[in-house]
Every structure is written in structure tokens, then in C-alpha cells.
CSV table of C-alpha atoms and ligand atoms in Angstrom, one decimal:
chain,number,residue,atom,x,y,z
A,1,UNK,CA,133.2,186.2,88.8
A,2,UNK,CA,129.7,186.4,89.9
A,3,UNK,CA,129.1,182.9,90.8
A,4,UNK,CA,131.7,183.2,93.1
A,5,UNK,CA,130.5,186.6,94.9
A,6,UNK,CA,127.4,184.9,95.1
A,7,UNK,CA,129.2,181.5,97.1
A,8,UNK,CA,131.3,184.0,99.2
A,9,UNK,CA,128.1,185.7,100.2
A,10,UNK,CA,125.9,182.9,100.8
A,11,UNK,CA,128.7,180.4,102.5
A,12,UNK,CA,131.8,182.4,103.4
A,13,UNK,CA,131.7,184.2,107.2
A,14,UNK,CA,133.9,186.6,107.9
A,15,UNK,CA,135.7,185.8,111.5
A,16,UNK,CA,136.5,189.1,112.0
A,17,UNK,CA,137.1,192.6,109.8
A,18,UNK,CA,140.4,191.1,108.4
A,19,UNK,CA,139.9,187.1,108.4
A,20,UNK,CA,137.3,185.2,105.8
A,21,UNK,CA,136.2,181.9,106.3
A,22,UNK,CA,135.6,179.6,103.4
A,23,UNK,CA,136.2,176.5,104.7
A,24,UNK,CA,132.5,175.0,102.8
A,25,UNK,CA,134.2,175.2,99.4
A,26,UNK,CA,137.7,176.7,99.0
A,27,UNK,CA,139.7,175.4,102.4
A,28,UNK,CA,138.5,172.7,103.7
A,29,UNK,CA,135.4,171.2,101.8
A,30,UNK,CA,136.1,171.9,97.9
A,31,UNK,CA,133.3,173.0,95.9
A,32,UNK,CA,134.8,171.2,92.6
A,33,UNK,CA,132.2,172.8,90.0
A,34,UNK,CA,133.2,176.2,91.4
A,35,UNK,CA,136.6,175.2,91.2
A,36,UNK,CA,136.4,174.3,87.4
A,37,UNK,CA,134.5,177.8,86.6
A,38,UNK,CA,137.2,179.8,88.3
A,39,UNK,CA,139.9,177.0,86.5
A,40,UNK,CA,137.9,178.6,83.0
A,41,UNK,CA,137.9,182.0,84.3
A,42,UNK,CA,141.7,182.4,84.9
A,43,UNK,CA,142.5,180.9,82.0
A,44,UNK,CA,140.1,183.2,79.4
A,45,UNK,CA,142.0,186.1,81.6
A,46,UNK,CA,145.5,184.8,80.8
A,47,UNK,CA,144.4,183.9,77.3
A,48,UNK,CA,147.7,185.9,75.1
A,49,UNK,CA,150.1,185.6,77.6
A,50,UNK,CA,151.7,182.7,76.6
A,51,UNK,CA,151.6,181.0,79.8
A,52,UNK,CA,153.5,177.5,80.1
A,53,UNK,CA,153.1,176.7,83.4
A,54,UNK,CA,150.5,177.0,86.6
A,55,UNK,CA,152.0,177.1,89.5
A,56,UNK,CA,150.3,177.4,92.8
A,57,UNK,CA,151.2,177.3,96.8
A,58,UNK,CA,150.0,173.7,99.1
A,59,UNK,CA,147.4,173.1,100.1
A,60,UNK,CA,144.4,175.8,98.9
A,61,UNK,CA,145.5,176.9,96.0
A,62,UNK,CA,145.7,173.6,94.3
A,63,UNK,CA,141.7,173.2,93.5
A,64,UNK,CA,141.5,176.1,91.6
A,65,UNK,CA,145.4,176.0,90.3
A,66,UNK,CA,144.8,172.1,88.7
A,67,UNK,CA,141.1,173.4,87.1
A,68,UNK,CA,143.2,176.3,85.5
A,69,UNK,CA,146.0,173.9,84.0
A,70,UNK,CA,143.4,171.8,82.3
A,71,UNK,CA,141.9,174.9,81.2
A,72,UNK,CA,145.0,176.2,79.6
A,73,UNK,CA,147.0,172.4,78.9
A,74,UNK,CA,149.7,172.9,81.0
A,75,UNK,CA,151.2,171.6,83.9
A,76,UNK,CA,150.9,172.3,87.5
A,77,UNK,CA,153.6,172.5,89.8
A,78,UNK,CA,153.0,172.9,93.4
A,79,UNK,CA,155.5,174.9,95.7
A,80,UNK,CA,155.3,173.2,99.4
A,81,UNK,CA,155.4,174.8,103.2
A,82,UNK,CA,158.2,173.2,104.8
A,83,UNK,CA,159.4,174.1,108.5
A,84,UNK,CA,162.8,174.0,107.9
A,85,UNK,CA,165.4,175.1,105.5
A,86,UNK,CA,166.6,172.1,103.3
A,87,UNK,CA,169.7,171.7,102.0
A,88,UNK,CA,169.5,170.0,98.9
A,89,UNK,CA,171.0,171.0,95.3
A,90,UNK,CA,167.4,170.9,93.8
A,91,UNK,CA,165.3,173.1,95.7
A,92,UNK,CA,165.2,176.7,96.2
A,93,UNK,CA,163.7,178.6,99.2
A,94,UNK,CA,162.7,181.8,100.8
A,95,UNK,CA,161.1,182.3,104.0
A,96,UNK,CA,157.2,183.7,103.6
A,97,UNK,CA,155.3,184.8,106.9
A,98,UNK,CA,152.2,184.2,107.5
A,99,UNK,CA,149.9,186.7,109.3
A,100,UNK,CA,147.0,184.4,109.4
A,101,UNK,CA,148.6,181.6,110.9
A,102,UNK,CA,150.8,183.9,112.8
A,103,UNK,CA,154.4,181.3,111.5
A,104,UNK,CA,157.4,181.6,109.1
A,105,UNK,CA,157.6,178.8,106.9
A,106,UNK,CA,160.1,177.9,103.8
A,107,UNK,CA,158.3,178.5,100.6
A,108,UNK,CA,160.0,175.3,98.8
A,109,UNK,CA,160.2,174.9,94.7
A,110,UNK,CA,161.8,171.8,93.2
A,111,UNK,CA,163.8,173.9,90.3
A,112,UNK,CA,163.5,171.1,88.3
A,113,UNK,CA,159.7,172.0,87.3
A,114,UNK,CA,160.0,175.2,86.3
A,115,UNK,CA,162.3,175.5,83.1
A,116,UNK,CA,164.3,178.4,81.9
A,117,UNK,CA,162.1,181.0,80.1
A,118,UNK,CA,158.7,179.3,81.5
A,119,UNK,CA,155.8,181.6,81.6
A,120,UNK,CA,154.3,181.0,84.4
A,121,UNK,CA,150.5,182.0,85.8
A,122,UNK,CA,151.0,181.7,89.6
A,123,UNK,CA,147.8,181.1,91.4
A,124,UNK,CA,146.6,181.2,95.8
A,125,UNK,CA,143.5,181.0,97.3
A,126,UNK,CA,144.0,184.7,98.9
A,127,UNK,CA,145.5,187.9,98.6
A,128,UNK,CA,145.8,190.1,101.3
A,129,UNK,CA,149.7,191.2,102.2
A,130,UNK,CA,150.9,189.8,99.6
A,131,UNK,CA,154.0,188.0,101.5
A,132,UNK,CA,153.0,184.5,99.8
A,133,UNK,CA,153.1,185.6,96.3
A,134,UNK,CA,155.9,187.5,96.5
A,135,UNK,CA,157.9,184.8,97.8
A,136,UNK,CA,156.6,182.5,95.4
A,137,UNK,CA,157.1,184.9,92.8
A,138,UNK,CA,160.8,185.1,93.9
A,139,UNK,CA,161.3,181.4,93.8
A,140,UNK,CA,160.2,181.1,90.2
A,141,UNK,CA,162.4,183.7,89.0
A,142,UNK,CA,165.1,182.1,90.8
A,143,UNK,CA,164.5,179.2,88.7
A,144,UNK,CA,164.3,181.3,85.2
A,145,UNK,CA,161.0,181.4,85.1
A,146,UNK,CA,158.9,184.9,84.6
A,147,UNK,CA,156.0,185.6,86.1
A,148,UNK,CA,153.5,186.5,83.3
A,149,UNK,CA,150.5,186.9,85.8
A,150,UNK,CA,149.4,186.1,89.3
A,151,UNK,CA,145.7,184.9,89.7
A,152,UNK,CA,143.8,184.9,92.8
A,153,UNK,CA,140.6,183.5,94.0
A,154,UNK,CA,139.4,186.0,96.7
A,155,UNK,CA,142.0,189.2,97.2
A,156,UNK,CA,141.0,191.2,100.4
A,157,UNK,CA,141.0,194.7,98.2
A,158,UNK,CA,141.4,196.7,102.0
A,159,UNK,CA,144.9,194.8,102.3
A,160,UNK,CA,148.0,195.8,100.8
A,161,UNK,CA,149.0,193.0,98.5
A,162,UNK,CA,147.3,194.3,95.6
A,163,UNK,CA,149.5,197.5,95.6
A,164,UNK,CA,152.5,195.4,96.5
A,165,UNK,CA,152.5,193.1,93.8
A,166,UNK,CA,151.3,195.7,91.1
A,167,UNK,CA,154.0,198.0,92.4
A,168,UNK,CA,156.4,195.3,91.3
A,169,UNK,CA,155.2,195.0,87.5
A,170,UNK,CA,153.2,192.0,88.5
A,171,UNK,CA,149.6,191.8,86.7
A,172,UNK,CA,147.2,190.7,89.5
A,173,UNK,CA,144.2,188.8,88.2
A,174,UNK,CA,141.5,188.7,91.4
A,175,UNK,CA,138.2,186.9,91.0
A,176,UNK,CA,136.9,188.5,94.0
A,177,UNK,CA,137.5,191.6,95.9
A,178,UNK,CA,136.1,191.9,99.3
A,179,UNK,CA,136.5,195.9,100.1
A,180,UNK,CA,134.9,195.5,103.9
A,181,UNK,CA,133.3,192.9,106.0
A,182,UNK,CA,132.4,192.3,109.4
A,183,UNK,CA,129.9,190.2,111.6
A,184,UNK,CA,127.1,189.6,109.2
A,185,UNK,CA,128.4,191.6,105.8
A,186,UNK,CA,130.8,190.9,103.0
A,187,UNK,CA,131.1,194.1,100.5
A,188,UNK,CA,132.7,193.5,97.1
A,189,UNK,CA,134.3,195.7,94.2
A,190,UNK,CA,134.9,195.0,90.9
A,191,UNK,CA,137.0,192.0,90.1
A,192,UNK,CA,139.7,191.4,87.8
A,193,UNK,CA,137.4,188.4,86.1
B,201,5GP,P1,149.4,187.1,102.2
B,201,5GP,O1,150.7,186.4,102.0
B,201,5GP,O2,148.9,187.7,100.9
B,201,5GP,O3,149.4,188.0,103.3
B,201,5GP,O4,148.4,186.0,102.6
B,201,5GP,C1,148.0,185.0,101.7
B,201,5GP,C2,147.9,183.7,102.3
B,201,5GP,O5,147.3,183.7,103.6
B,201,5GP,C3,146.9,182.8,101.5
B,201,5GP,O6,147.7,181.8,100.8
B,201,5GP,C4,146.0,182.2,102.5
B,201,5GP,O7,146.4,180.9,102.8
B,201,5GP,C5,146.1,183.0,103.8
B,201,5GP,N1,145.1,184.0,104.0
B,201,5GP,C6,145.2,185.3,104.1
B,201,5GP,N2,144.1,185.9,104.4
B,201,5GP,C7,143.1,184.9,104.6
B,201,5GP,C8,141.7,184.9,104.9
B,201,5GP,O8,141.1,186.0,105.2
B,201,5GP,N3,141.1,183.7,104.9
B,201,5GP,C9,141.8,182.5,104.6
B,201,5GP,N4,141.1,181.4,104.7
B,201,5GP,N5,143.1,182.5,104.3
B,201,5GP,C10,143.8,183.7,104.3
């Protein structure tokens, strides 16, 4: 997605050679227009699979996740980042950790809103291990739910998510792929989109 190469490059700031900063329109500050274009992107890329469900990961993945459920008509589930492990009949959970943030949290689905045989399109901000999908992934499973595709925003192409997920059987759709940045340079390859 060009437009969105073009926003990384103009707005996003790379902290450091592994860490991007969008917090001007994907983290922090939402860049709705943007959102709705990558919402229209993922869903054109999913077109044929059937999908039934979005479901995405609180709180960044829930721009672009809602813009791709009106895109495709269907609803969108969020799975939340709790602390501590719940015990409750309704939920499911697995532990996902978090290299950026340096924490374990519980990945938390309300079973409830995914049904069996759902086709789901699963949707985060970033890729880069690949610890958040896969969990997520898990979770939906758990519930009866397949995972028909997992759609990301920005995937950090020089991390090992990508291979991770793929190695599974997952089909990764990435709207951007950073290959190498730094202080002052973001370097792109092709995207998925
Ligand atoms: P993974 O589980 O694939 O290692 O990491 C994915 C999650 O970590 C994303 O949901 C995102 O919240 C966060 N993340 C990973 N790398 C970055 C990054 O470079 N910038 C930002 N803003 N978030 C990141």
C-alpha cells in the first residue's frame, strides 16, 4: 500500500534498528482516512476467502480492524490484554510476551464471539516476532474458529514473525514491510497489498 509507505516515511521514526514509532497516526493519534484505505485494502486481499469475522488485538489494531469490517460487513471482535488469568467459563486465554513492552500479558477472547466454523481475518498493527498473532491465532481456534488470513499494517520483514506464522500454514497479508531502518532511514520491500 503506497499511501501508507509514503506516511511511514514521512511521519513514522524509527527509535532504534528494531523499534518504529508511529504514534502520529497508527498508535496514538489515528490517521482515520488512512485507516479506511488500509480497512479497503485488507478486505480486496481477503476478497474469496470467505471471511465471517475480523478480529483484531486492543488497543492498535482496532482502527484498521473496524475500517476492514465495514469493508467486508462483518463484525469485529476485539481480544483484550488482561494482567491476570481469569477464571470464568466464557473466556479463553494464553499468555503472549511482549518484547516491546518487555511484559507477559493474557491474551483474553470472550468464546462467545467467535462461533464454530467462523472464518476469521485476524488483524495487528505490527508484525515482528510473531508472539501476538500466534496467540491470538490459538485463541480463535480454541473457540472453533479458523484462521483464514492474518492481515497486518506494518510487519518488520527483518523479524521472524513472518516465517513463523507462514511456517504454520497461516497466510500473512502485510501492507508494509520495513526490511532495515535506523536513525534517519526506513527501507521497504514489497508488501503483500
Ligand atoms: P510480535 O508479537 O509480533 O513480536 O509483536 C507484535 C506486537 O508488538 C504488536 O501488536 C505491537 O503492538 C508491538 N510492536 C512490535 N514491534 C513494534 C514496533 O516496532 N513499533 C510499535 N509501535 N509496536 C510494535
Amino acid at each position: 500500500m503506497l499511501q501508507l509507505e509514503e506516511k511511514i516515511l514521512r511521519d513514522g521514526r524509527a527509535l532504534n534498528e528494531d523499534v518504529l514509532l508511529v504514534d502520529s497516526f497508527l498508535n496514538n493519534q489515528v490517521d482515520a482516512p488512512l485507516m479506511a484505505e488500509a480497512g479497503k485494502a485488507f478486505a480486496e486481499a481477503a476478497k474469496g476467502l470467505g471471511i465471517t469475522r475480523v478480529i483484531t488485538i486492543e488497543s492498535s489494531g482496532i482502527a484498521p480492524a473496524l475500517m476492514t469490517a465495514m469493508a467486508l460487513g462483518v463484525p469485529m471482535v476485539i481480544l483484550k490484554k488482561s494482567t491476570s488469568r481469569i477464571l470464568n467459563d466464557d473466556i479463553l486465554q494464553t499468555e503472549v510476551f511482549s518484547f516491546t513492552k518487555n511484559a507477559a500479558y493474557q491474551l483474553t477472547l470472550k468464546k462467545r464471539f467467535v462461533l464454530p466454523g467462523d472464518r476469521v481475518l485476524l488483524i495487528d498493527d505490527f508484525l515482528a516476532r510473531g508472539e501476538a498473532a500466534q496467540g491470538a491465532s490459538k485463541l480463535i481456534e480454541q473457540a472453533g474458529g479458523s484462521v483464514a488470513a492474518i492481515g497486518i499494517v506494518i510487519e518488520k520483514a527483518f523479524q521472524p514473525g513472518r516465517a513463523l506464522l507462514t511456517g504454520k500454514g497461516y497466510k500473512v497479508i502485510s501492507l508494509a514491510r520495513v526490511s532495515k531502518m535506523g536513525e534517519g532511514f526506513i527501507e521497504f520491500v514489497e508488501a503483500d497489498a
